[in-house]
Short mmCIF file of C-alpha atoms in Angstrom, two decimals:
data_model
loop_
_atom_site.label_atom_id
_atom_site.label_comp_id
_atom_site.label_asym_id
_atom_site.label_seq_id
_atom_site.Cartn_x
_atom_site.Cartn_y
_atom_site.Cartn_z
CA MET A 1 -30.76 139.89 48.02
CA SER A 2 -28.84 140.67 51.51
CA LYS A 3 -24.80 141.88 50.12
CA GLU A 4 -24.07 139.55 53.45
CA ILE A 5 -26.54 136.15 52.78
CA THR A 6 -25.95 133.92 49.81
CA SER A 7 -28.37 133.42 47.70
CA ARG A 8 -29.94 130.19 48.17
CA SER A 9 -29.78 128.83 44.19
CA GLN A 10 -26.16 129.97 44.08
CA ASP A 11 -25.21 127.61 47.75
CA TYR A 12 -27.30 126.20 49.85
CA ALA A 13 -24.97 125.06 52.56
CA GLN A 14 -23.45 128.71 52.15
CA TRP A 15 -26.84 130.09 52.71
CA TYR A 16 -27.04 128.35 55.65
CA ASN A 17 -23.81 129.16 57.31
CA ASP A 18 -24.06 132.51 56.15
CA LEU A 19 -27.61 133.71 58.36
CA VAL A 20 -27.38 130.82 61.31
CA LEU A 21 -23.94 133.72 61.21
CA LYS A 22 -24.74 136.57 60.51
CA GLY A 23 -28.39 136.09 61.57
CA GLU A 24 -25.96 135.65 64.63
CA LEU A 25 -27.89 133.15 65.70
CA ALA A 26 -25.11 130.97 67.20
CA ASP A 27 -20.42 130.64 66.46
CA TYR A 28 -18.30 128.74 65.45
CA SER A 29 -15.51 127.87 69.37
CA ALA A 30 -12.71 126.59 68.78
CA VAL A 31 -13.17 123.48 70.05
CA ARG A 32 -14.06 121.81 66.77
CA GLY A 33 -16.99 119.85 65.96
CA CYS A 34 -18.99 122.34 68.56
CA MET A 35 -20.28 125.67 68.90
CA VAL A 36 -21.16 128.23 70.95
CA ILE A 37 -24.94 129.01 70.55
CA ARG A 38 -25.44 133.92 70.90
CA PRO A 39 -27.68 135.14 72.44
CA TYR A 40 -30.04 135.23 69.44
CA GLY A 41 -30.16 131.65 69.40
CA PHE A 42 -30.73 130.70 72.86
CA ALA A 43 -33.21 133.38 73.17
CA LEU A 44 -35.88 131.02 69.98
CA TRP A 45 -34.25 128.16 71.64
CA GLU A 46 -35.69 128.36 75.24
CA LYS A 47 -38.85 129.96 73.35
CA MET A 48 -39.48 126.66 71.06
CA ARG A 49 -38.10 124.41 74.74
CA ASP A 50 -40.52 125.81 76.74
CA GLN A 51 -43.25 125.51 74.95
CA LEU A 52 -42.08 122.79 74.73
CA ASP A 53 -41.67 121.72 78.40
CA LYS A 54 -45.57 122.82 78.97
CA MET A 55 -46.75 121.00 76.66
CA PHE A 56 -44.39 117.02 78.11
CA LYS A 57 -46.09 118.94 81.63
CA GLU A 58 -49.24 118.54 80.30
CA THR A 59 -49.05 114.70 79.45
CA GLY A 60 -48.10 114.00 83.05
CA HIS A 61 -44.37 113.88 83.56
CA VAL A 62 -41.63 116.15 85.12
CA ASN A 63 -38.76 117.47 84.78
CA ALA A 64 -35.47 115.94 86.25
CA TYR A 65 -31.71 115.39 85.69
CA PHE A 66 -29.41 112.60 85.96
CA PRO A 67 -25.80 112.21 85.67
CA LEU A 68 -23.00 114.54 82.60
CA PHE A 69 -20.63 110.63 83.17
CA ILE A 70 -21.64 107.14 82.03
CA PRO A 71 -19.85 104.47 83.16
CA LYS A 72 -18.35 101.91 79.81
CA SER A 73 -19.88 98.78 81.68
CA PHE A 74 -23.71 100.50 81.46
CA LEU A 75 -22.82 100.21 78.15
CA SER A 76 -21.85 96.84 77.76
CA LYS A 77 -25.73 95.64 79.30
CA GLU A 78 -27.16 96.30 76.18
CA ALA A 79 -25.53 94.91 73.33
CA ALA A 80 -27.50 96.72 70.66
CA HIS A 81 -27.46 100.02 72.15
CA VAL A 82 -23.83 99.71 72.58
CA GLU A 83 -23.19 99.02 69.17
CA GLY A 84 -25.46 101.72 67.41
CA PHE A 85 -23.53 104.86 69.23
CA ALA A 86 -19.70 103.14 69.98
CA LYS A 87 -18.70 105.22 66.92
CA GLU A 88 -19.39 107.88 68.81
CA CYS A 89 -18.65 108.00 72.43
CA ALA A 90 -16.21 110.66 74.16
CA VAL A 91 -14.33 108.91 76.61
CA VAL A 92 -13.08 110.47 79.96
CA THR A 93 -9.79 108.30 81.16
CA HIS A 94 -8.07 110.65 83.85
CA TYR A 95 -8.85 112.94 86.33
CA ARG A 96 -5.89 115.19 87.13
CA LEU A 97 -3.91 116.78 85.22
CA LYS A 98 -0.40 118.15 85.83
CA ASN A 99 2.17 120.85 85.35
CA ASP A 100 4.58 119.17 82.92
CA PRO A 101 8.04 119.12 84.65
CA ASN A 102 9.85 119.88 80.37
CA GLY A 103 8.22 122.55 81.03
CA GLY A 104 4.87 122.50 78.04
CA GLY A 105 2.58 123.71 80.34
CA VAL A 106 -0.09 121.17 81.80
CA ILE A 107 -0.41 116.75 81.47
CA VAL A 108 -2.20 114.38 82.33
CA ASP A 109 -1.41 112.22 85.37
CA PRO A 110 -0.96 109.17 84.44
CA GLU A 111 -0.88 108.37 88.10
CA ALA A 112 -4.91 109.95 87.76
CA LYS A 113 -5.77 106.94 85.32
CA LEU A 114 -9.25 106.69 85.79
CA ASP A 115 -9.90 102.56 87.82
CA GLU A 116 -13.48 102.23 84.54
CA GLU A 117 -13.78 105.08 81.73
CA LEU A 118 -16.20 106.92 81.85
CA ILE A 119 -18.71 107.57 78.51
CA VAL A 120 -19.53 111.65 77.73
CA ARG A 121 -23.37 110.47 77.60
CA PRO A 122 -24.45 111.24 73.83
CA THR A 123 -28.08 109.63 75.51
CA SER A 124 -29.13 109.32 79.01
CA GLU A 125 -31.31 105.64 78.74
CA THR A 126 -28.19 103.59 80.06
CA ILE A 127 -27.39 105.84 83.43
CA ILE A 128 -31.62 105.94 83.65
CA TRP A 129 -32.38 102.62 84.06
CA ASN A 130 -29.28 102.27 86.61
CA THR A 131 -31.28 104.23 88.66
CA TYR A 132 -34.88 102.17 87.73
CA LYS A 133 -33.68 99.72 89.52
CA THR A 134 -33.47 101.57 92.20
CA TRP A 135 -37.29 102.91 92.04
CA ILE A 136 -39.46 100.93 90.99
CA GLN A 137 -40.58 98.60 92.84
CA SER A 138 -44.89 97.81 92.16
CA TYR A 139 -48.04 98.35 89.88
CA ARG A 140 -47.92 101.45 92.40
CA ASP A 141 -44.71 103.42 91.43
CA LEU A 142 -46.14 103.08 87.68
CA PRO A 143 -45.96 104.95 85.43
CA LEU A 144 -43.03 106.54 86.15
CA LEU A 145 -43.36 109.68 83.56
CA VAL A 146 -39.50 111.46 83.23
CA ASN A 147 -37.81 114.57 81.34
CA GLN A 148 -34.54 114.79 80.86
CA TRP A 149 -33.17 118.95 79.13
CA ALA A 150 -29.71 118.33 79.01
CA ASN A 151 -26.86 118.85 76.72
CA VAL A 152 -25.25 115.60 74.84
CA VAL A 153 -22.23 114.67 72.76
CA ARG A 154 -22.02 112.80 70.28
CA TRP A 155 -18.56 112.50 68.12
CA GLU A 156 -19.32 113.91 64.88
CA MET A 157 -16.14 114.03 61.94
CA ARG A 158 -18.28 115.94 59.13
CA THR A 159 -20.70 118.63 61.32
CA ARG A 160 -23.34 121.99 60.39
CA LEU A 161 -24.26 124.46 62.68
CA PHE A 162 -26.82 122.90 64.55
CA LEU A 163 -27.98 120.58 62.25
CA ARG A 164 -24.85 118.03 63.80
CA THR A 165 -22.05 119.29 66.16
CA SER A 166 -20.75 117.54 68.27
CA GLU A 167 -22.31 119.18 71.65
CA PHE A 168 -25.78 119.61 71.22
CA LEU A 169 -28.56 120.59 73.57
CA TRP A 170 -31.77 118.18 73.90
CA GLN A 171 -34.57 116.73 76.16
CA GLU A 172 -34.71 113.23 76.75
CA GLY A 173 -38.00 111.72 77.76
CA HIS A 174 -37.29 108.29 79.56
CA THR A 175 -40.50 106.11 80.70
CA ALA A 176 -41.97 103.25 82.36
CA HIS A 177 -44.82 101.16 82.69
CA ALA A 178 -46.51 98.19 83.49
CA THR A 179 -47.69 96.29 80.07
CA ASP A 180 -47.08 96.81 76.52
CA LYS A 181 -49.67 98.29 75.61
CA GLU A 182 -49.47 101.49 78.08
CA ALA A 183 -46.05 102.23 76.98
CA ILE A 184 -47.07 101.96 73.11
CA GLU A 185 -49.86 104.31 73.54
CA GLU A 186 -47.51 106.57 75.56
CA THR A 187 -44.64 106.28 71.92
CA ILE A 188 -48.05 107.47 69.99
CA ARG A 189 -48.94 110.17 72.77
CA MET A 190 -45.35 111.60 72.05
CA LEU A 191 -44.31 112.19 68.88
CA ASP A 192 -47.95 113.39 68.60
CA VAL A 193 -46.36 116.27 70.87
CA TYR A 194 -43.86 116.50 68.25
CA ALA A 195 -45.36 117.03 65.82
CA THR A 196 -48.58 119.03 67.08
CA PHE A 197 -45.83 121.98 68.35
CA ALA A 198 -44.07 121.81 64.58
CA GLU A 199 -46.48 122.11 63.05
CA GLU A 200 -48.24 125.13 65.58
CA TYR A 201 -45.58 126.50 66.52
CA MET A 202 -42.81 126.38 64.55
CA ALA A 203 -44.34 126.07 60.89
CA VAL A 204 -43.59 122.72 59.51
CA PRO A 205 -46.12 121.56 58.26
CA VAL A 206 -43.95 117.06 59.17
CA ILE A 207 -45.03 113.10 58.23
CA LYS A 208 -45.46 111.28 61.51
CA GLY A 209 -44.54 107.04 60.66
CA VAL A 210 -41.97 104.79 61.58
CA LYS A 211 -38.81 103.39 61.06
CA THR A 212 -36.83 100.32 58.96
CA GLU A 213 -35.21 98.18 60.93
CA SER A 214 -32.22 99.79 59.58
CA GLU A 215 -32.32 102.38 60.50
CA LYS A 216 -34.30 102.36 64.44
CA PHE A 217 -32.76 103.51 67.15
CA ALA A 218 -30.49 101.21 68.38
CA GLY A 219 -31.70 98.91 71.06
CA ALA A 220 -36.08 100.05 70.21
CA VAL A 221 -38.39 97.77 69.42
CA ASP A 222 -39.55 100.22 67.14
CA THR A 223 -38.47 103.31 66.32
CA TYR A 224 -41.53 106.61 65.18
CA CYS A 225 -40.47 109.74 63.86
CA ILE A 226 -41.26 113.15 61.94
CA GLU A 227 -39.65 113.59 59.39
CA ALA A 228 -39.92 117.29 57.63
CA LEU A 229 -39.03 119.33 54.01
CA MET A 230 -36.76 121.59 53.33
CA GLN A 231 -36.47 123.98 50.82
CA ASP A 232 -33.78 122.05 49.01
CA GLY A 233 -35.16 119.34 49.29
CA LYS A 234 -34.36 117.44 51.06
CA ALA A 235 -35.69 115.42 54.38
CA LEU A 236 -34.33 116.56 57.73
CA GLN A 237 -35.57 113.98 60.55
CA SER A 238 -36.90 116.20 63.69
CA GLY A 239 -37.94 114.70 65.86
CA THR A 240 -37.56 110.30 67.28
CA SER A 241 -40.32 108.66 69.71
CA HIS A 242 -39.57 104.42 70.71
CA PHE A 243 -40.97 101.80 71.59
CA LEU A 244 -37.66 99.96 73.80
CA GLY A 245 -39.96 97.25 74.80
CA GLN A 246 -38.75 95.25 78.27
CA ASN A 247 -34.49 95.29 76.57
CA PHE A 248 -33.53 98.00 79.10
CA ALA A 249 -35.57 96.77 82.02
CA LYS A 250 -34.02 92.88 81.48
CA ALA A 251 -30.35 94.66 81.36
CA PHE A 252 -30.36 96.34 83.80
CA ASP A 253 -33.15 94.30 85.66
CA VAL A 254 -35.48 96.89 86.57
CA LYS A 255 -38.89 94.08 87.85
CA PHE A 256 -42.31 95.16 89.97
CA SER A 257 -44.92 92.81 91.16
CA ASP A 258 -48.27 93.41 89.70
CA LYS A 259 -51.27 93.45 91.25
CA GLU A 260 -51.06 89.78 91.45
CA ASN A 261 -48.18 90.19 92.89
CA LYS A 262 -46.00 88.80 89.97
CA LEU A 263 -42.92 89.64 89.33
CA ASP A 264 -42.89 90.61 85.38
CA TYR A 265 -39.88 93.59 83.88
CA VAL A 266 -41.26 96.98 82.96
CA TRP A 267 -41.56 98.62 79.21
CA ALA A 268 -40.26 101.53 78.49
CA THR A 269 -40.10 104.55 76.23
CA SER A 270 -37.82 107.20 75.18
CA TRP A 271 -38.08 110.12 73.10
CA GLY A 272 -36.54 113.64 72.13
CA VAL A 273 -36.54 117.19 70.18
CA SER A 274 -32.71 119.39 69.96
CA THR A 275 -31.97 122.43 68.98
CA ARG A 276 -31.37 120.27 65.18
CA LEU A 277 -35.38 121.79 65.62
CA ILE A 278 -33.17 125.74 65.08
CA GLY A 279 -32.53 124.20 61.52
CA ALA A 280 -34.52 123.05 60.28
CA LEU A 281 -36.78 126.61 60.74
CA ILE A 282 -34.23 128.31 59.46
CA MET A 283 -34.49 125.94 55.42
CA ALA A 284 -38.06 125.53 56.72
CA HIS A 285 -39.31 128.79 56.50
CA SER A 286 -36.47 131.47 55.36
CA ASP A 287 -35.01 133.62 52.43
CA ASP A 288 -32.25 135.49 50.27
CA GLU A 289 -32.77 138.32 52.62
CA GLY A 290 -32.57 136.32 56.08
CA LEU A 291 -34.25 134.60 59.09
CA ILE A 292 -38.14 133.97 58.88
CA LEU A 293 -39.53 133.22 62.41
CA PRO A 294 -42.78 132.06 62.54
CA PRO A 295 -44.77 134.66 65.87
CA ARG A 296 -45.22 131.64 68.51
CA ILE A 297 -41.66 131.24 69.21
CA ALA A 298 -39.77 134.41 67.22
CA PRO A 299 -38.02 136.00 70.49
CA LEU A 300 -39.17 138.90 69.01
CA GLN A 301 -42.56 139.60 67.93
CA VAL A 302 -42.76 143.42 66.50
CA VAL A 303 -39.86 146.15 65.88
CA ILE A 304 -40.48 149.35 66.31
CA VAL A 305 -38.06 151.84 64.52
CA PRO A 306 -39.31 156.03 64.02
CA ILE A 307 -37.90 157.25 61.78
CA TYR A 308 -36.67 160.99 62.50
CA LYS A 309 -35.05 164.63 62.01
CA GLY A 310 -32.91 165.33 65.36
CA GLU A 311 -33.88 165.94 69.24
CA GLU A 312 -37.07 167.57 69.09
CA GLN A 313 -39.20 164.80 65.73
CA LYS A 314 -37.71 162.24 68.18
CA THR A 315 -39.15 163.88 71.96
CA GLN A 316 -42.27 164.07 69.41
CA LEU A 317 -42.27 160.30 67.67
CA ASP A 318 -40.94 159.02 71.27
CA GLU A 319 -44.33 159.11 73.48
CA LYS A 320 -46.80 157.94 70.99
CA ALA A 321 -44.62 154.60 70.51
CA LYS A 322 -43.38 154.50 72.97
CA ALA A 323 -47.49 154.04 74.35
CA ILE A 324 -48.03 151.69 71.54
CA ALA A 325 -45.51 149.19 72.62
CA SER A 326 -46.73 149.89 76.17
CA GLU A 327 -50.23 148.15 74.66
CA LEU A 328 -48.48 145.59 72.91
CA LYS A 329 -47.46 143.99 75.45
CA LYS A 330 -50.48 144.54 77.59
CA ALA A 331 -51.95 142.27 75.14
CA GLY A 332 -48.18 139.70 75.58
CA VAL A 333 -46.73 140.79 72.36
CA ILE A 334 -42.74 140.46 72.70
CA VAL A 335 -41.89 143.87 71.40
CA LYS A 336 -38.71 146.26 70.92
CA TYR A 337 -38.95 150.55 70.51
CA ASP A 338 -35.47 150.20 68.66
CA ASP A 339 -35.26 155.03 69.26
CA ASN A 340 -31.24 153.63 69.76
CA ASP A 341 -29.51 157.05 67.61
CA ASN A 342 -25.62 154.75 66.86
CA ASN A 343 -28.32 153.43 63.47
CA ARG A 344 -30.24 154.51 60.19
CA PRO A 345 -33.43 153.75 60.25
CA GLY A 346 -32.87 151.72 57.20
CA TRP A 347 -29.37 149.60 58.67
CA LYS A 348 -32.27 148.90 61.23
CA PHE A 349 -34.77 148.02 58.74
CA ALA A 350 -31.93 145.30 57.53
CA GLU A 351 -30.89 143.90 60.21
CA TYR A 352 -34.51 143.12 61.77
CA GLU A 353 -35.54 141.88 58.49
CA LYS A 354 -32.34 139.57 58.83
CA LYS A 355 -33.32 138.02 61.66
CA GLY A 356 -36.13 137.65 61.23
CA VAL A 357 -38.58 139.50 63.28
CA PRO A 358 -42.40 139.17 62.06
CA VAL A 359 -43.92 142.57 62.05
CA ARG A 360 -41.89 145.99 62.04
CA ILE A 361 -44.08 149.28 62.67
CA ALA A 362 -42.22 152.25 60.98
CA ILE A 363 -42.96 156.34 62.94
CA GLY A 364 -42.34 158.61 62.13
CA LEU A 365 -44.16 162.25 62.18
CA ARG A 366 -45.86 163.07 58.81
CA ASP A 367 -47.38 159.53 60.38
CA LEU A 368 -48.15 160.27 63.91
CA GLN A 369 -49.69 163.83 61.97
CA ASN A 370 -52.23 161.20 59.63
CA ASN A 371 -52.38 158.73 63.15
CA VAL A 372 -50.88 156.20 61.50
CA VAL A 373 -47.75 153.69 61.25
CA GLU A 374 -46.72 151.56 58.40
CA VAL A 375 -46.86 148.34 59.13
CA ALA A 376 -43.97 145.35 57.43
CA ARG A 377 -44.52 141.68 57.60
CA ARG A 378 -41.15 139.25 57.11
CA ASP A 379 -43.08 136.75 55.56
CA THR A 380 -44.01 139.08 52.04
CA ARG A 381 -42.20 141.73 52.50
CA GLU A 382 -45.84 143.50 52.55
CA LYS A 383 -45.11 146.93 53.49
CA LYS A 384 -49.50 148.77 54.20
CA SER A 385 -50.48 151.78 56.34
CA TYR A 386 -52.25 150.69 58.89
CA SER A 387 -54.43 153.52 61.94
CA ILE A 388 -52.94 153.53 65.53
CA ASP A 389 -56.61 153.25 66.80
CA GLY A 390 -57.00 149.90 67.15
CA LEU A 391 -53.49 149.07 67.03
CA THR A 392 -52.94 146.34 69.10
CA ALA A 393 -56.28 144.90 67.98
CA SER A 394 -53.75 144.06 63.98
CA ILE A 395 -51.09 143.79 65.61
CA THR A 396 -51.95 141.03 67.20
CA ARG A 397 -54.33 139.13 64.41
CA LEU A 398 -51.70 139.66 62.19
CA LEU A 399 -49.35 137.49 63.77
CA GLU A 400 -51.48 135.01 64.17
CA ASP A 401 -52.47 134.90 60.08
CA ILE A 402 -48.66 135.66 60.00
CA GLN A 403 -48.23 132.03 61.88
CA GLN A 404 -50.63 130.47 59.41
CA SER A 405 -50.09 131.44 56.17
CA MET A 406 -46.20 130.37 57.20
CA PHE A 407 -47.60 126.98 57.70
CA ASP A 408 -50.03 127.22 54.34
CA LYS A 409 -47.07 128.49 52.01
CA ALA A 410 -44.61 125.59 53.44
CA ARG A 411 -46.98 122.93 52.92
CA ALA A 412 -47.91 123.48 49.58
CA TYR A 413 -44.00 123.09 49.59
CA ARG A 414 -44.13 119.65 51.37
CA ASP A 415 -46.81 118.75 49.57
CA SER A 416 -46.65 119.57 45.51
CA HIS A 417 -42.55 117.92 45.88
CA ILE A 418 -44.25 113.88 47.08
CA THR A 419 -43.84 112.67 43.98
CA GLU A 420 -45.26 108.58 43.64
CA VAL A 421 -42.76 106.80 41.28
CA ASN A 422 -43.07 102.91 39.49
CA SER A 423 -40.33 102.80 37.94
CA TRP A 424 -36.14 102.62 38.99
CA GLU A 425 -36.35 105.49 36.44
CA GLU A 426 -37.94 107.17 37.29
CA PHE A 427 -37.18 107.35 40.75
CA GLU A 428 -34.28 108.33 39.89
CA SER A 429 -35.45 110.90 37.88
CA VAL A 430 -37.10 112.68 40.55
CA VAL A 431 -34.79 112.27 42.99
CA GLU A 432 -31.79 114.34 41.19
CA LYS A 433 -34.48 116.77 39.63
CA LYS A 434 -36.96 117.44 41.74
CA GLY A 435 -36.12 115.92 45.14
CA GLY A 436 -38.72 115.83 47.89
CA PHE A 437 -40.30 112.30 48.81
CA ILE A 438 -41.21 110.14 46.82
CA SER A 439 -43.42 107.43 46.97
CA ALA A 440 -42.54 103.62 46.01
CA HIS A 441 -42.67 100.21 47.26
CA TRP A 442 -40.11 98.05 48.27
CA ASP A 443 -39.51 94.98 49.28
CA GLY A 444 -38.71 94.97 53.07
CA THR A 445 -35.14 93.40 52.96
CA ALA A 446 -32.04 95.84 54.66
CA GLU A 447 -30.84 94.74 51.50
CA THR A 448 -32.25 96.79 48.84
CA GLU A 449 -32.86 98.80 51.85
CA THR A 450 -29.45 99.99 51.11
CA LEU A 451 -28.93 99.38 47.98
CA ILE A 452 -30.82 102.04 46.83
CA LYS A 453 -29.32 104.31 49.55
CA GLU A 454 -26.04 103.05 47.91
CA LYS A 455 -26.99 104.68 43.97
CA THR A 456 -28.39 107.40 44.65
CA LYS A 457 -27.77 108.63 48.53
CA ALA A 458 -32.34 108.08 49.20
CA THR A 459 -33.21 106.64 52.62
CA ILE A 460 -35.98 105.62 53.34
CA ARG A 461 -37.79 108.74 55.50
CA CYS A 462 -40.22 106.28 57.49
CA ILE A 463 -42.67 103.92 56.81
CA PRO A 464 -46.21 106.86 56.87
CA LEU A 465 -48.25 105.98 60.04
CA ASN A 466 -51.85 104.10 59.16
CA ASN A 467 -50.23 103.74 55.88
CA ARG A 468 -52.28 102.68 52.75
CA LYS A 469 -50.98 98.38 52.11
CA GLU A 470 -51.42 98.26 48.11
CA ALA A 471 -49.83 95.19 46.45
CA GLY A 472 -46.80 96.55 44.51
CA LYS A 473 -43.77 95.59 43.11
CA ASP A 474 -40.06 97.54 44.40
CA LEU A 475 -39.01 99.46 41.96
CA LEU A 476 -34.93 97.82 41.98
CA THR A 477 -35.89 94.03 42.91
CA GLY A 478 -39.96 93.27 40.78
CA LYS A 479 -39.95 91.42 44.27
CA PRO A 480 -43.15 91.46 46.22
CA SER A 481 -44.36 94.10 47.69
CA GLU A 482 -47.22 95.26 49.84
CA GLN A 483 -47.76 99.49 50.73
CA ARG A 484 -45.24 102.65 49.32
CA VAL A 485 -42.65 103.86 52.27
CA LEU A 486 -40.84 107.50 51.82
CA PHE A 487 -38.31 107.89 50.79
CA ALA A 488 -35.90 110.99 50.08
CA GLN A 489 -32.08 112.57 50.56
CA ALA A 490 -32.08 113.32 53.46
CA TYR A 491 -29.77 115.48 55.94
#
C-alpha cells in the first residue's frame, strides 16, 4: 500500500479523499463547499463528457446554453419544483460594489439592489421553459431535443469532493414532445444511454429503476434512475431521467397547435449526469495503491518508462521507445513516453500506478537486446514480457481485456451484494454487517419508507424496471405488498 494513501479498511472516507487529492483529480478551493478540478481530473471529465456528447447527438439531440441567473419569480411558477430546491438556492441581491468609506475594502453598494433577486441556477427547467414558450407554436416545432453542458449551484452544508459540492459540472437535457407517449419513450431512451455509458465506458454495472414518490425529482411525474454499488456496500445514484408530464408547460404556458389545429400543452422530459460520476469511478474500482481507471475513458492509457544508466543507454532506448509510442498513437491509443530524467523509474512507476494509468511499459537495455518489453496492467498489477514485434496489437487487446475485466469484477461484487430478505431482523443485520442492495417487500407508503430510513439510514434506491410482481408482506409493518424494491444506504 502507498504510504500516502489511507487503506480502505482503515478509513474508507479518508481513502477516497486521499485518492482524489494525491491522484491530482481535484483540490479544495478558497470558497467553502466548492472544489478546484485539476488538469488530470478535468481531462478525465472531458473524456466522459465527449463520449456522452457523442451519444446524445447520435440520438438526435443538439447543444445550447441558457443563462446562469434565473429570476426568482420563475421558481414560484411550479410549486413542487420551488419547494424541492428552495433550501439549496444561492441568491444574487445586488449588482455593484463600492469602496468602504471607513477604509474596510469593498462593500456591497446598498443603492444597487436588484428589482428582482436572481437565483444562481440549481437546475434550468424554469429558465428553459420560459424560453421554449417563444420557440414552440406548432407540432412542426416538436420534438425539441436540447442539451446543455453547464455548472450549477446547490448550497450544500456537508460536502465531499466530486460526490457533493456546492458547485458542480453537469449536463442537463430538456426536451418537449407532442404526446405523453413520446416523452416517456424519450425518458427511457436517455436512461438507457446513461446505463450504456456507465457499463461500457466506466465499467460500472448499474440497476435501472424508477424512484418512489418521496425520492423523485421536484416537479416530475416520474423519475427514472441508474443506481451503482460502491466497494463499501453503499449505493450511488449515478444518473436520472425525468418524465415531467405537462407540469412545466402549464406553469410557463407552453402550448402547441396539433395537426387538427387544436391547442394543447407540450409534454416534457429532463435528464442529467454530473461530475459525481468521477466519484463513482473512484469508489467502484480503485485500490489502496491508488486510482484504477477503465481504458476507454482514461486520460492516459499507456505510459512508456525507459530504464537506463547514463546518456548513452538512454539514446539507445529513445529510438525504439519513440517508435513504439508512435505506432500506438497511430492505433488510436493515448500514450506518453516519459523520458524525464528528473525522477527515477521507481518513482514514475508509483506515480502512474497512483493515477490509475491502465498499462505501463518498461524498457531497458537488456529488454531491447531481447526484443521485448515488460508490460504491467494496473487493474491486477500483473507483469509480463511482450515481444516488441506485434506489440501494438497486443496492447490494444490488453486494453480491451482490462476494460472487460474491470466490469466483470464490479458486476460480480454487485451481484454478490444483492440480498433478498423477508424479515425486519434480516434487514437490520444485512444493513449493519454486509451492506449492498437489499431486495425486500414494501407496503408502498411514504410513512413506512420514512420510518425505515430513520431506523437504518437505508432508503429505497429504486423500483427496478420490469420488476416481477410478487405478493408478500412489508418487512416492517406486515402490510400487504405487491413487489420487492431495492433498499441501500447511499451517498
